PDB file of C-alpha atoms in Angstrom:
ATOM      1  CA  MET A   1      20.002  11.027 116.751  1.00  0.00           C
ATOM      2  CA  THR A   2      16.630  11.875 115.198  1.00  0.00           C
ATOM      3  CA  GLN A   3      14.861   9.808 117.841  1.00  0.00           C
ATOM      4  CA  LYS A   4      16.425  11.746 120.714  1.00  0.00           C
ATOM      5  CA  GLY A   5      13.795  13.531 122.804  1.00  0.00           C
ATOM      6  CA  PHE A   6      10.881  11.837 121.120  1.00  0.00           C
ATOM      7  CA  THR A   7       9.392  10.339 124.308  1.00  0.00           C
ATOM      8  CA  LEU A   8       9.458  13.708 126.013  1.00  0.00           C
ATOM      9  CA  PHE A   9       7.855  15.281 122.946  1.00  0.00           C
ATOM     10  CA  VAL A  10       4.990  12.790 122.973  1.00  0.00           C
ATOM     11  CA  ALA A  11       4.566  13.349 126.702  1.00  0.00           C
ATOM     12  CA  MET A  12       4.316  17.112 126.204  1.00  0.00           C
ATOM     13  CA  VAL A  13       1.748  16.762 123.415  1.00  0.00           C
ATOM     14  CA  VAL A  14      -0.405  14.427 125.523  1.00  0.00           C
ATOM     15  CA  THR A  15       0.010  16.789 128.509  1.00  0.00           C
ATOM     16  CA  GLY A  16      -1.105  19.756 126.466  1.00  0.00           C
ATOM     17  CA  THR A  17      -4.174  17.986 125.148  1.00  0.00           C
ATOM     18  CA  LEU A  18      -5.201  16.679 128.558  1.00  0.00           C
ATOM     19  CA  LEU A  19      -4.703  20.066 130.202  1.00  0.00           C
ATOM     20  CA  LEU A  20      -6.883  21.669 127.560  1.00  0.00           C
ATOM     21  CA  VAL A  21      -9.643  19.134 128.139  1.00  0.00           C
ATOM     22  CA  ALA A  22      -9.287  19.496 131.923  1.00  0.00           C
ATOM     23  CA  THR A  23      -9.538  23.295 131.738  1.00  0.00           C
ATOM     24  CA  GLY A  24     -12.724  22.960 129.717  1.00  0.00           C
ATOM     25  CA  ILE A  25     -14.257  20.614 132.251  1.00  0.00           C
ATOM     26  CA  ILE A  26     -13.222  22.776 135.214  1.00  0.00           C
ATOM     27  CA  ASN A  27     -14.801  25.734 133.445  1.00  0.00           C
ATOM     28  CA  LEU A  28     -18.053  23.818 133.065  1.00  0.00           C
ATOM     29  CA  ALA A  29     -17.956  22.806 136.725  1.00  0.00           C
ATOM     30  CA  ILE A  30     -17.444  26.411 137.834  1.00  0.00           C
ATOM     31  CA  LYS A  31     -20.297  27.673 135.662  1.00  0.00           C
ATOM     32  CA  GLN A  32     -22.516  24.888 136.935  1.00  0.00           C
ATOM     33  CA  SER A  33     -21.838  25.855 140.532  1.00  0.00           C
ATOM     34  CA  PHE A  34     -22.661  29.497 139.735  1.00  0.00           C
ATOM     35  CA  ILE A  35     -25.961  28.390 138.253  1.00  0.00           C
ATOM     36  CA  ALA A  36     -26.650  26.182 141.262  1.00  0.00           C
ATOM     37  CA  ARG A  37     -25.944  29.122 143.572  1.00  0.00           C
ATOM     38  CA  ALA A  38     -28.183  31.424 141.537  1.00  0.00           C
ATOM     39  CA  GLY A  39     -30.954  28.826 141.762  1.00  0.00           C
ATOM     40  CA  TYR A  40     -30.548  28.713 145.529  1.00  0.00           C
ATOM     41  CA  ASP A  41     -30.633  32.515 145.845  1.00  0.00           C
ATOM     42  CA  SER A  42     -33.648  32.644 143.567  1.00  0.00           C
ATOM     43  CA  GLN A  43     -35.590  30.264 145.834  1.00  0.00           C
ATOM     44  CA  LEU A  44     -34.836  32.382 148.900  1.00  0.00           C
ATOM     45  CA  ALA A  45     -35.892  35.525 147.033  1.00  0.00           C
ATOM     46  CA  PHE A  46     -39.125  33.861 145.944  1.00  0.00           C
ATOM     47  CA  TYR A  47     -40.105  32.848 149.475  1.00  0.00           C
ATOM     48  CA  ALA A  48     -39.371  36.401 150.662  1.00  0.00           C
ATOM     49  CA  ALA A  49     -41.620  37.745 147.872  1.00  0.00           C
ATOM     50  CA  ASP A  50     -44.351  35.266 148.780  1.00  0.00           C
ATOM     51  CA  THR A  51     -44.192  36.336 152.420  1.00  0.00           C
ATOM     52  CA  GLY A  52     -44.511  39.962 151.283  1.00  0.00           C
ATOM     53  CA  MET A  53     -47.591  39.015 149.264  1.00  0.00           C
ATOM     54  CA  GLU A  54     -49.157  37.136 152.184  1.00  0.00           C
ATOM     55  CA  CYS A  55     -48.447  40.116 154.427  1.00  0.00           C
ATOM     56  CA  ALA A  56     -50.098  42.632 152.086  1.00  0.00           C
ATOM     57  CA  LEU A  57     -53.119  40.374 151.485  1.00  0.00           C
ATOM     58  CA  PHE A  58     -53.559  39.910 155.221  1.00  0.00           C
ATOM     59  CA  TRP A  59     -53.611  43.649 155.903  1.00  0.00           C
ATOM     60  CA  ASP A  60     -55.817  44.306 152.906  1.00  0.00           C
ATOM     61  CA  VAL A  61     -58.331  41.511 153.491  1.00  0.00           C
ATOM     62  CA  LYS A  62     -58.359  41.092 157.223  1.00  0.00           C
ATOM     63  CA  ASN A  63     -56.735  44.095 158.920  1.00  0.00           C
ATOM     64  CA  PRO A  64     -57.644  43.152 162.531  1.00  0.00           C
ATOM     65  CA  ALA A  65     -57.425  46.757 163.759  1.00  0.00           C
ATOM     66  CA  GLY A  66     -59.412  48.334 160.943  1.00  0.00           C
ATOM     67  CA  SER A  67     -63.006  47.271 161.682  1.00  0.00           C
ATOM     68  CA  GLY A  68     -63.541  45.783 158.238  1.00  0.00           C
ATOM     69  CA  GLN A  69     -61.615  48.399 156.325  1.00  0.00           C
ATOM     70  CA  SER A  70     -58.411  47.656 154.412  1.00  0.00           C
ATOM     71  CA  ALA A  71     -55.180  48.987 155.897  1.00  0.00           C
ATOM     72  CA  PHE A  72     -54.393  50.308 152.429  1.00  0.00           C
ATOM     73  CA  ALA A  73     -57.632  52.317 152.162  1.00  0.00           C
ATOM     74  CA  THR A  74     -57.059  55.587 150.351  1.00  0.00           C
ATOM     75  CA  SER A  75     -59.077  57.497 152.944  1.00  0.00           C
ATOM     76  CA  THR A  76     -56.992  56.908 156.053  1.00  0.00           C
ATOM     77  CA  GLY A  77     -53.479  55.776 156.880  1.00  0.00           C
ATOM     78  CA  SER A  78     -52.796  52.759 159.100  1.00  0.00           C
ATOM     79  CA  THR A  79     -49.749  51.365 160.823  1.00  0.00           C
ATOM     80  CA  ILE A  80     -49.097  47.755 159.971  1.00  0.00           C
ATOM     81  CA  ASN A  81     -46.392  45.231 160.808  1.00  0.00           C
ATOM     82  CA  CYS A  82     -45.179  41.940 159.386  1.00  0.00           C
ATOM     83  CA  ASN A  83     -42.567  39.608 160.776  1.00  0.00           C
ATOM     84  CA  ARG A  84     -42.003  41.997 163.661  1.00  0.00           C
ATOM     85  CA  ASP A  85     -40.127  40.127 166.374  1.00  0.00           C
ATOM     86  CA  ALA A  86     -37.182  40.708 168.685  1.00  0.00           C
ATOM     87  CA  SER A  87     -34.699  40.496 165.776  1.00  0.00           C
ATOM     88  CA  ASN A  88     -36.755  42.713 163.473  1.00  0.00           C
ATOM     89  CA  PRO A  89     -38.244  45.482 165.640  1.00  0.00           C
ATOM     90  CA  LEU A  90     -38.372  47.946 162.725  1.00  0.00           C
ATOM     91  CA  ASN A  91     -40.809  45.918 160.623  1.00  0.00           C
ATOM     92  CA  GLU A  92     -43.593  48.473 161.000  1.00  0.00           C
ATOM     93  CA  TRP A  93     -44.872  50.826 158.318  1.00  0.00           C
ATOM     94  CA  VAL A  94     -47.482  53.488 157.764  1.00  0.00           C
ATOM     95  CA  VAL A  95     -49.579  52.650 154.710  1.00  0.00           C
ATOM     96  CA  GLY A  96     -52.841  53.796 153.128  1.00  0.00           C
ATOM     97  CA  GLY A  97     -54.070  57.355 152.857  1.00  0.00           C
ATOM     98  CA  SER A  98     -53.093  57.450 149.180  1.00  0.00           C
ATOM     99  CA  SER A  99     -53.605  55.247 146.161  1.00  0.00           C
ATOM    100  CA  VAL A 100     -50.093  53.774 146.281  1.00  0.00           C
ATOM    101  CA  SER A 101     -48.642  52.338 149.482  1.00  0.00           C
ATOM    102  CA  THR A 102     -45.175  50.883 149.834  1.00  0.00           C
ATOM    103  CA  ILE A 103     -43.968  48.458 152.475  1.00  0.00           C
ATOM    104  CA  ASN A 104     -40.259  49.147 152.490  1.00  0.00           C
ATOM    105  CA  LYS A 105     -38.991  46.770 153.641  1.00  0.00           C
ATOM    106  CA  ILE A 106     -39.761  43.490 155.426  1.00  0.00           C
ATOM    107  CA  THR A 107     -36.576  42.079 156.936  1.00  0.00           C
ATOM    108  CA  PHE A 108     -36.087  38.519 158.150  1.00  0.00           C
ATOM    109  CA  LEU A 109     -33.052  38.912 160.392  1.00  0.00           C
ATOM    110  CA  PRO A 110     -30.905  36.973 161.197  1.00  0.00           C
ATOM    111  CA  ASP A 111     -31.500  35.806 157.610  1.00  0.00           C
ATOM    112  CA  PRO A 112     -30.438  38.373 154.987  1.00  0.00           C
ATOM    113  CA  PHE A 113     -33.618  38.163 152.857  1.00  0.00           C
ATOM    114  CA  CYS A 114     -35.968  41.068 152.364  1.00  0.00           C
ATOM    115  CA  ALA A 115     -39.142  42.030 150.595  1.00  0.00           C
ATOM    116  CA  ILE A 116     -40.591  45.290 149.284  1.00  0.00           C
ATOM    117  CA  VAL A 117     -44.312  45.410 148.578  1.00  0.00           C
ATOM    118  CA  VAL A 118     -46.205  48.001 146.539  1.00  0.00           C
ATOM    119  CA  VAL A 119     -49.986  48.088 146.936  1.00  0.00           C
ATOM    120  CA  THR A 120     -52.005  50.132 144.467  1.00  0.00           C
ATOM    121  CA  LYS A 121     -55.686  50.919 145.022  1.00  0.00           C
ATOM    122  CA  ASN A 122     -57.238  51.816 141.688  1.00  0.00           C
ATOM    123  CA  ASP A 123     -60.142  54.226 141.230  1.00  0.00           C
ATOM    124  CA  ASN A 124     -62.372  51.428 139.915  1.00  0.00           C
ATOM    125  CA  GLY A 125     -62.052  49.584 143.233  1.00  0.00           C
ATOM    126  CA  THR A 126     -59.520  47.008 142.115  1.00  0.00           C
ATOM    127  CA  THR A 127     -56.312  46.338 143.972  1.00  0.00           C
ATOM    128  CA  LYS A 128     -52.877  45.486 142.663  1.00  0.00           C
ATOM    129  CA  VAL A 129     -50.259  44.011 144.979  1.00  0.00           C
ATOM    130  CA  GLU A 130     -46.694  43.646 143.743  1.00  0.00           C
ATOM    131  CA  SER A 131     -44.204  41.986 146.027  1.00  0.00           C
ATOM    132  CA  PHE A 132     -40.482  42.029 145.296  1.00  0.00           C
ATOM    133  CA  GLY A 133     -38.330  39.524 147.159  1.00  0.00           C
ATOM    134  CA  TYR A 134     -34.570  39.621 147.464  1.00  0.00           C
ATOM    135  CA  ASN A 135     -32.121  37.035 148.711  1.00  0.00           C
ATOM    136  CA  THR A 136     -30.185  39.837 150.367  1.00  0.00           C
ATOM    137  CA  CYS A 137     -31.145  43.328 151.510  1.00  0.00           C
ATOM    138  CA  ASP A 138     -27.745  44.628 150.462  1.00  0.00           C
ATOM    139  CA  ALA A 139     -28.502  46.415 147.178  1.00  0.00           C
ATOM    140  CA  THR A 140     -24.809  46.496 146.223  1.00  0.00           C
ATOM    141  CA  SER A 141     -24.343  42.734 146.434  1.00  0.00           C
ATOM    142  CA  ALA A 142     -23.298  41.138 143.152  1.00  0.00           C
ATOM    143  CA  ARG A 143     -25.261  38.053 144.185  1.00  0.00           C
ATOM    144  CA  ARG A 144     -28.562  39.876 144.658  1.00  0.00           C
ATOM    145  CA  VAL A 145     -31.489  38.126 143.007  1.00  0.00           C
ATOM    146  CA  GLU A 146     -35.004  39.547 142.699  1.00  0.00           C
ATOM    147  CA  ARG A 147     -38.164  37.498 142.389  1.00  0.00           C
ATOM    148  CA  ALA A 148     -41.529  39.199 142.178  1.00  0.00           C
ATOM    149  CA  VAL A 149     -45.140  38.149 142.600  1.00  0.00           C
ATOM    150  CA  ARG A 150     -48.144  40.189 141.445  1.00  0.00           C
ATOM    151  CA  ALA A 151     -51.788  39.843 142.420  1.00  0.00           C
ATOM    152  CA  THR A 152     -54.695  41.845 141.025  1.00  0.00           C
ATOM    153  CA  TYR A 153     -58.251  41.575 142.210  1.00  0.00           C
TER     154      TYR A 153
ATOM    155  CA  MET B   1      26.253   4.456 125.988  1.00  0.00           C
ATOM    156  CA  LYS B   2      25.589   8.089 126.723  1.00  0.00           C
ATOM    157  CA  ASN B   3      22.398   7.992 124.667  1.00  0.00           C
ATOM    158  CA  LYS B   4      21.042   4.922 126.442  1.00  0.00           C
ATOM    159  CA  GLY B   5      21.220   6.621 129.867  1.00  0.00           C
ATOM    160  CA  PHE B   6      19.470   9.650 128.500  1.00  0.00           C
ATOM    161  CA  THR B   7      16.543   7.604 127.170  1.00  0.00           C
ATOM    162  CA  LEU B   8      15.910   6.164 130.647  1.00  0.00           C
ATOM    163  CA  VAL B   9      15.951   9.599 132.319  1.00  0.00           C
ATOM    164  CA  GLU B  10      13.798  10.993 129.563  1.00  0.00           C
ATOM    165  CA  SER B  11      11.268   8.197 129.922  1.00  0.00           C
ATOM    166  CA  LEU B  12      11.093   8.685 133.677  1.00  0.00           C
ATOM    167  CA  VAL B  13      10.471  12.408 133.265  1.00  0.00           C
ATOM    168  CA  ALA B  14       7.860  11.734 130.584  1.00  0.00           C
ATOM    169  CA  ILE B  15       6.086   9.157 132.723  1.00  0.00           C
ATOM    170  CA  SER B  16       6.006  11.414 135.764  1.00  0.00           C
ATOM    171  CA  ILE B  17       4.620  14.327 133.740  1.00  0.00           C
ATOM    172  CA  LEU B  18       1.973  12.066 132.273  1.00  0.00           C
ATOM    173  CA  VAL B  19       1.034  10.695 135.684  1.00  0.00           C
ATOM    174  CA  VAL B  20       0.606  14.181 137.148  1.00  0.00           C
ATOM    175  CA  VAL B  21      -1.400  15.415 134.163  1.00  0.00           C
ATOM    176  CA  ILE B  22      -3.641  12.361 133.979  1.00  0.00           C
ATOM    177  CA  MET B  23      -4.324  12.604 137.701  1.00  0.00           C
ATOM    178  CA  SER B  24      -5.297  16.263 137.453  1.00  0.00           C
ATOM    179  CA  ALA B  25      -7.475  15.596 134.418  1.00  0.00           C
ATOM    180  CA  MET B  26      -9.208  12.801 136.329  1.00  0.00           C
ATOM    181  CA  SER B  27      -9.816  15.034 139.328  1.00  0.00           C
ATOM    182  CA  SER B  28     -11.269  17.784 137.171  1.00  0.00           C
ATOM    183  CA  VAL B  29     -13.655  15.271 135.628  1.00  0.00           C
ATOM    184  CA  GLN B  30     -14.484  14.170 139.172  1.00  0.00           C
ATOM    185  CA  SER B  31     -15.282  17.719 140.288  1.00  0.00           C
ATOM    186  CA  GLY B  32     -17.379  18.217 137.169  1.00  0.00           C
ATOM    187  CA  ILE B  33     -19.404  15.123 137.993  1.00  0.00           C
ATOM    188  CA  SER B  34     -19.843  16.097 141.628  1.00  0.00           C
ATOM    189  CA  SER B  35     -21.035  19.594 140.769  1.00  0.00           C
ATOM    190  CA  TYR B  36     -23.538  18.019 138.395  1.00  0.00           C
ATOM    191  CA  ILE B  37     -24.775  15.672 141.128  1.00  0.00           C
ATOM    192  CA  PHE B  38     -25.001  18.573 143.556  1.00  0.00           C
ATOM    193  CA  SER B  39     -27.087  20.634 141.126  1.00  0.00           C
ATOM    194  CA  LYS B  40     -29.410  17.708 140.589  1.00  0.00           C
ATOM    195  CA  ASP B  41     -29.819  17.004 144.314  1.00  0.00           C
ATOM    196  CA  GLN B  42     -30.328  20.668 145.068  1.00  0.00           C
ATOM    197  CA  ILE B  43     -33.234  20.883 142.648  1.00  0.00           C
ATOM    198  CA  VAL B  44     -34.871  17.877 144.329  1.00  0.00           C
ATOM    199  CA  ALA B  45     -34.322  19.671 147.658  1.00  0.00           C
ATOM    200  CA  PHE B  46     -36.023  22.827 146.283  1.00  0.00           C
ATOM    201  CA  TYR B  47     -39.114  20.850 145.354  1.00  0.00           C
ATOM    202  CA  LEU B  48     -39.198  18.929 148.634  1.00  0.00           C
ATOM    203  CA  ALA B  49     -39.074  22.244 150.489  1.00  0.00           C
ATOM    204  CA  GLN B  50     -41.766  23.721 148.277  1.00  0.00           C
ATOM    205  CA  GLU B  51     -43.977  20.716 148.938  1.00  0.00           C
ATOM    206  CA  GLY B  52     -43.555  21.401 152.665  1.00  0.00           C
ATOM    207  CA  PHE B  53     -44.721  25.013 152.345  1.00  0.00           C
ATOM    208  CA  GLU B  54     -47.552  24.159 149.990  1.00  0.00           C
ATOM    209  CA  GLN B  55     -48.901  21.451 152.253  1.00  0.00           C
ATOM    210  CA  ILE B  56     -48.895  23.694 155.336  1.00  0.00           C
ATOM    211  CA  LYS B  57     -50.608  26.487 153.383  1.00  0.00           C
ATOM    212  CA  ASN B  58     -53.097  24.007 151.994  1.00  0.00           C
ATOM    213  CA  ILE B  59     -54.070  22.861 155.495  1.00  0.00           C
ATOM    214  CA  ARG B  60     -54.499  26.483 156.563  1.00  0.00           C
ATOM    215  CA  ASP B  61     -56.751  27.164 153.580  1.00  0.00           C
ATOM    216  CA  GLU B  62     -58.765  23.972 154.223  1.00  0.00           C
ATOM    217  CA  ASN B  63     -59.256  25.130 157.810  1.00  0.00           C
ATOM    218  CA  ARG B  64     -60.701  28.379 156.574  1.00  0.00           C
ATOM    219  CA  LEU B  65     -63.078  26.656 154.148  1.00  0.00           C
ATOM    220  CA  ASN B  66     -64.259  24.369 156.950  1.00  0.00           C
ATOM    221  CA  ASN B  67     -64.541  27.140 159.560  1.00  0.00           C
ATOM    222  CA  ARG B  68     -61.938  25.612 161.842  1.00  0.00           C
ATOM    223  CA  GLY B  69     -59.240  27.473 163.753  1.00  0.00           C
ATOM    224  CA  TRP B  70     -56.654  28.628 161.224  1.00  0.00           C
ATOM    225  CA  LEU B  71     -53.864  26.472 162.686  1.00  0.00           C
ATOM    226  CA  ASP B  72     -55.977  23.411 163.524  1.00  0.00           C
ATOM    227  CA  GLY B  73     -54.112  20.209 162.768  1.00  0.00           C
ATOM    228  CA  ILE B  74     -50.836  22.110 162.411  1.00  0.00           C
ATOM    229  CA  THR B  75     -49.970  23.919 165.593  1.00  0.00           C
ATOM    230  CA  SER B  76     -53.091  25.076 167.447  1.00  0.00           C
ATOM    231  CA  ASN B  77     -52.410  22.930 170.524  1.00  0.00           C
ATOM    232  CA  SER B  78     -49.450  21.027 171.914  1.00  0.00           C
ATOM    233  CA  SER B  79     -50.620  17.680 170.530  1.00  0.00           C
ATOM    234  CA  ASP B  80     -50.630  18.969 166.953  1.00  0.00           C
ATOM    235  CA  PRO B  81     -47.780  17.526 164.855  1.00  0.00           C
ATOM    236  CA  CYS B  82     -46.032  20.810 164.022  1.00  0.00           C
ATOM    237  CA  TYR B  83     -46.543  22.464 167.424  1.00  0.00           C
ATOM    238  CA  PHE B  84     -44.011  25.245 168.104  1.00  0.00           C
ATOM    239  CA  GLY B  85     -40.639  23.834 169.117  1.00  0.00           C
ATOM    240  CA  ASN B  86     -41.188  20.510 167.361  1.00  0.00           C
ATOM    241  CA  ALA B  87     -40.191  19.350 163.920  1.00  0.00           C
ATOM    242  CA  CYS B  88     -42.688  17.749 161.577  1.00  0.00           C
ATOM    243  CA  THR B  89     -42.828  16.578 158.013  1.00  0.00           C
ATOM    244  CA  VAL B  90     -45.472  16.060 155.364  1.00  0.00           C
ATOM    245  CA  SER B  91     -46.159  13.407 152.783  1.00  0.00           C
ATOM    246  CA  PRO B  92     -48.992  14.594 150.543  1.00  0.00           C
ATOM    247  CA  ALA B  93     -48.904  11.422 148.443  1.00  0.00           C
ATOM    248  CA  GLU B  94     -49.757   9.328 151.491  1.00  0.00           C
ATOM    249  CA  SER B  95     -51.578  11.536 153.980  1.00  0.00           C
ATOM    250  CA  SER B  96     -53.105  14.985 154.216  1.00  0.00           C
ATOM    251  CA  VAL B  97     -51.925  15.561 157.781  1.00  0.00           C
ATOM    252  CA  PRO B  98     -48.342  16.266 158.875  1.00  0.00           C
ATOM    253  CA  THR B  99     -46.387  13.829 161.043  1.00  0.00           C
ATOM    254  CA  ARG B 100     -44.327  14.887 164.022  1.00  0.00           C
ATOM    255  CA  CYS B 101     -40.666  13.816 163.998  1.00  0.00           C
ATOM    256  CA  SER B 102     -39.206  12.285 167.153  1.00  0.00           C
ATOM    257  CA  GLY B 103     -37.141  15.419 167.653  1.00  0.00           C
ATOM    258  CA  VAL B 104     -35.660  18.441 165.922  1.00  0.00           C
ATOM    259  CA  GLY B 105     -33.122  17.143 163.411  1.00  0.00           C
ATOM    260  CA  ALA B 106     -34.509  13.606 163.745  1.00  0.00           C
ATOM    261  CA  CYS B 107     -36.925  13.386 160.824  1.00  0.00           C
ATOM    262  CA  SER B 108     -36.641  10.171 158.799  1.00  0.00           C
ATOM    263  CA  TYR B 109     -35.079   9.973 155.377  1.00  0.00           C
ATOM    264  CA  VAL B 110     -37.477  10.756 152.560  1.00  0.00           C
ATOM    265  CA  ARG B 111     -38.281   7.741 150.392  1.00  0.00           C
ATOM    266  CA  ASN B 112     -39.009   7.614 146.698  1.00  0.00           C
ATOM    267  CA  ALA B 113     -41.529   5.413 144.912  1.00  0.00           C
ATOM    268  CA  THR B 114     -39.606   4.466 141.801  1.00  0.00           C
ATOM    269  CA  THR B 115     -42.726   3.578 139.808  1.00  0.00           C
ATOM    270  CA  THR B 116     -44.724   6.773 140.408  1.00  0.00           C
ATOM    271  CA  GLY B 117     -41.883   9.167 141.301  1.00  0.00           C
ATOM    272  CA  PHE B 118     -43.616  10.300 144.518  1.00  0.00           C
ATOM    273  CA  TYR B 119     -41.577  11.179 147.564  1.00  0.00           C
ATOM    274  CA  GLY B 120     -42.847  10.107 150.965  1.00  0.00           C
ATOM    275  CA  TYR B 121     -42.203   7.816 153.888  1.00  0.00           C
ATOM    276  CA  ASN B 122     -43.716   4.497 152.791  1.00  0.00           C
ATOM    277  CA  SER B 123     -41.334   1.841 154.097  1.00  0.00           C
ATOM    278  CA  SER B 124     -41.491  -0.153 150.855  1.00  0.00           C
ATOM    279  CA  TRP B 125     -40.134   2.798 148.853  1.00  0.00           C
ATOM    280  CA  THR B 126     -36.459   3.375 148.169  1.00  0.00           C
ATOM    281  CA  GLN B 127     -34.642   5.483 150.717  1.00  0.00           C
ATOM    282  CA  THR B 128     -33.134   8.722 149.377  1.00  0.00           C
ATOM    283  CA  VAL B 129     -30.389  10.870 150.885  1.00  0.00           C
ATOM    284  CA  PHE B 130     -32.833  13.672 151.799  1.00  0.00           C
ATOM    285  CA  ARG B 131     -34.245  14.546 155.204  1.00  0.00           C
ATOM    286  CA  ARG B 132     -36.885  17.231 155.419  1.00  0.00           C
ATOM    287  CA  GLU B 133     -38.144  18.989 158.507  1.00  0.00           C
ATOM    288  CA  ILE B 134     -40.686  21.738 159.007  1.00  0.00           C
ATOM    289  CA  GLN B 135     -40.577  24.018 162.007  1.00  0.00           C
ATOM    290  CA  LEU B 136     -43.083  26.687 162.927  1.00  0.00           C
ATOM    291  CA  THR B 137     -42.409  29.794 164.975  1.00  0.00           C
ATOM    292  CA  SER B 138     -45.086  32.114 166.260  1.00  0.00           C
ATOM    293  CA  ILE B 139     -44.650  35.769 165.313  1.00  0.00           C
ATOM    294  CA  SER B 140     -48.063  36.930 166.522  1.00  0.00           C
ATOM    295  CA  ALA B 141     -51.538  35.445 166.949  1.00  0.00           C
ATOM    296  CA  ASP B 142     -52.195  35.907 163.235  1.00  0.00           C
ATOM    297  CA  GLU B 143     -48.699  35.271 161.881  1.00  0.00           C
ATOM    298  CA  VAL B 144     -46.527  32.161 161.892  1.00  0.00           C
ATOM    299  CA  ALA B 145     -43.095  31.682 160.338  1.00  0.00           C
ATOM    300  CA  VAL B 146     -42.652  28.365 158.529  1.00  0.00           C
ATOM    301  CA  THR B 147     -39.083  27.128 158.088  1.00  0.00           C
ATOM    302  CA  VAL B 148     -38.438  24.118 155.879  1.00  0.00           C
ATOM    303  CA  THR B 149     -34.990  22.563 156.044  1.00  0.00           C
ATOM    304  CA  VAL B 150     -33.845  19.878 153.630  1.00  0.00           C
ATOM    305  CA  ASN B 151     -30.567  18.202 154.547  1.00  0.00           C
ATOM    306  CA  TRP B 152     -28.714  15.711 152.429  1.00  0.00           C
ATOM    307  CA  SER B 153     -25.220  14.375 152.247  1.00  0.00           C
ATOM    308  CA  LYS B 154     -23.105  13.635 149.257  1.00  0.00           C
ATOM    309  CA  GLY B 155     -20.155  11.505 150.240  1.00  0.00           C
ATOM    310  CA  LEU B 156     -18.818  13.032 153.427  1.00  0.00           C
ATOM    311  CA  VAL B 157     -20.120  16.526 152.728  1.00  0.00           C
ATOM    312  CA  ASN B 158     -23.429  17.639 154.235  1.00  0.00           C
ATOM    313  CA  LYS B 159     -25.568  19.986 152.204  1.00  0.00           C
ATOM    314  CA  GLN B 160     -28.561  22.008 153.308  1.00  0.00           C
ATOM    315  CA  PHE B 161     -31.378  24.010 151.792  1.00  0.00           C
ATOM    316  CA  LYS B 162     -33.270  26.112 154.287  1.00  0.00           C
ATOM    317  CA  ALA B 163     -36.091  28.447 153.363  1.00  0.00           C
ATOM    318  CA  ARG B 164     -38.642  30.375 155.370  1.00  0.00           C
ATOM    319  CA  GLU B 165     -41.954  31.959 154.680  1.00  0.00           C
ATOM    320  CA  ASN B 166     -44.588  33.544 156.901  1.00  0.00           C
ATOM    321  CA  ILE B 167     -48.221  32.557 156.755  1.00  0.00           C
ATOM    322  CA  TYR B 168     -51.146  34.645 157.992  1.00  0.00           C
ATOM    323  CA  ASN B 169     -54.570  34.112 159.392  1.00  0.00           C
ATOM    324  CA  TYR B 170     -57.101  35.264 156.800  1.00  0.00           C
ATOM    325  CA  GLN B 171     -60.128  34.179 158.802  1.00  0.00           C
TER     326      GLN B 171
END
């Protein structure tokens, strides 16, 4: 009589142990996929930030319409555009005319990325460009990742 | 007699529970391993894509230093490897110029030199699961969008990493 139900008991103990181990592993797998996703979003945000940086440098260094003057010059304002195409007709901003100019924001539709660039012209003639890239323009997204690049010269 | 019958039923129940549990434990281990492999492959894909961007930017910068047209050797005329509408790929370890693929989505598999770790297209290297393609789109005369797509498959599932960045003419 004492042996009755012993097989089932052993089975339940083994089941419990295995389920515990399996839950742990599943947990690891889920966390790993979150990290992988965050890495992916971070890459997209970085390339958006880098585009923002390239854009600001182009309008500061070259500025085709400005006859040698930077588009961010504190004396006069200029209208600049980056990544302006049929999908992104609003990618045009007025910058310059003050020491701090903000490009808010470069969109890359149909992709959800975006970039915000802040250009500061210091009194001593130096320039600081800070470009913030996001994997999504939606500021309420729980998956939003920011990567930023700064240049001073 | 009654007890004997019960032992058989009990054993059957126990065995079936064990089978189900062991199977689910195995499959969770399996999904853990595949998410690990995916993470690893994805990181390789990130670097392959980055190499694509860096190489294109490097050629642009070289063009400036040598007073050539800013897109020379990339997409300044229809015979250039990355001309708009075509797909191309780069292999910095082997050559400083990009190579045009036979069509969009038809770039060869990237190969890996096991001794040095370089990725490229040398036929003696080991074939990997990755395929990289670079496509350029004109935004304006001084602005070009670079899209690098890295595709790979793991088992029957196809994975993709696609990133884009715009480059500008500083000349």
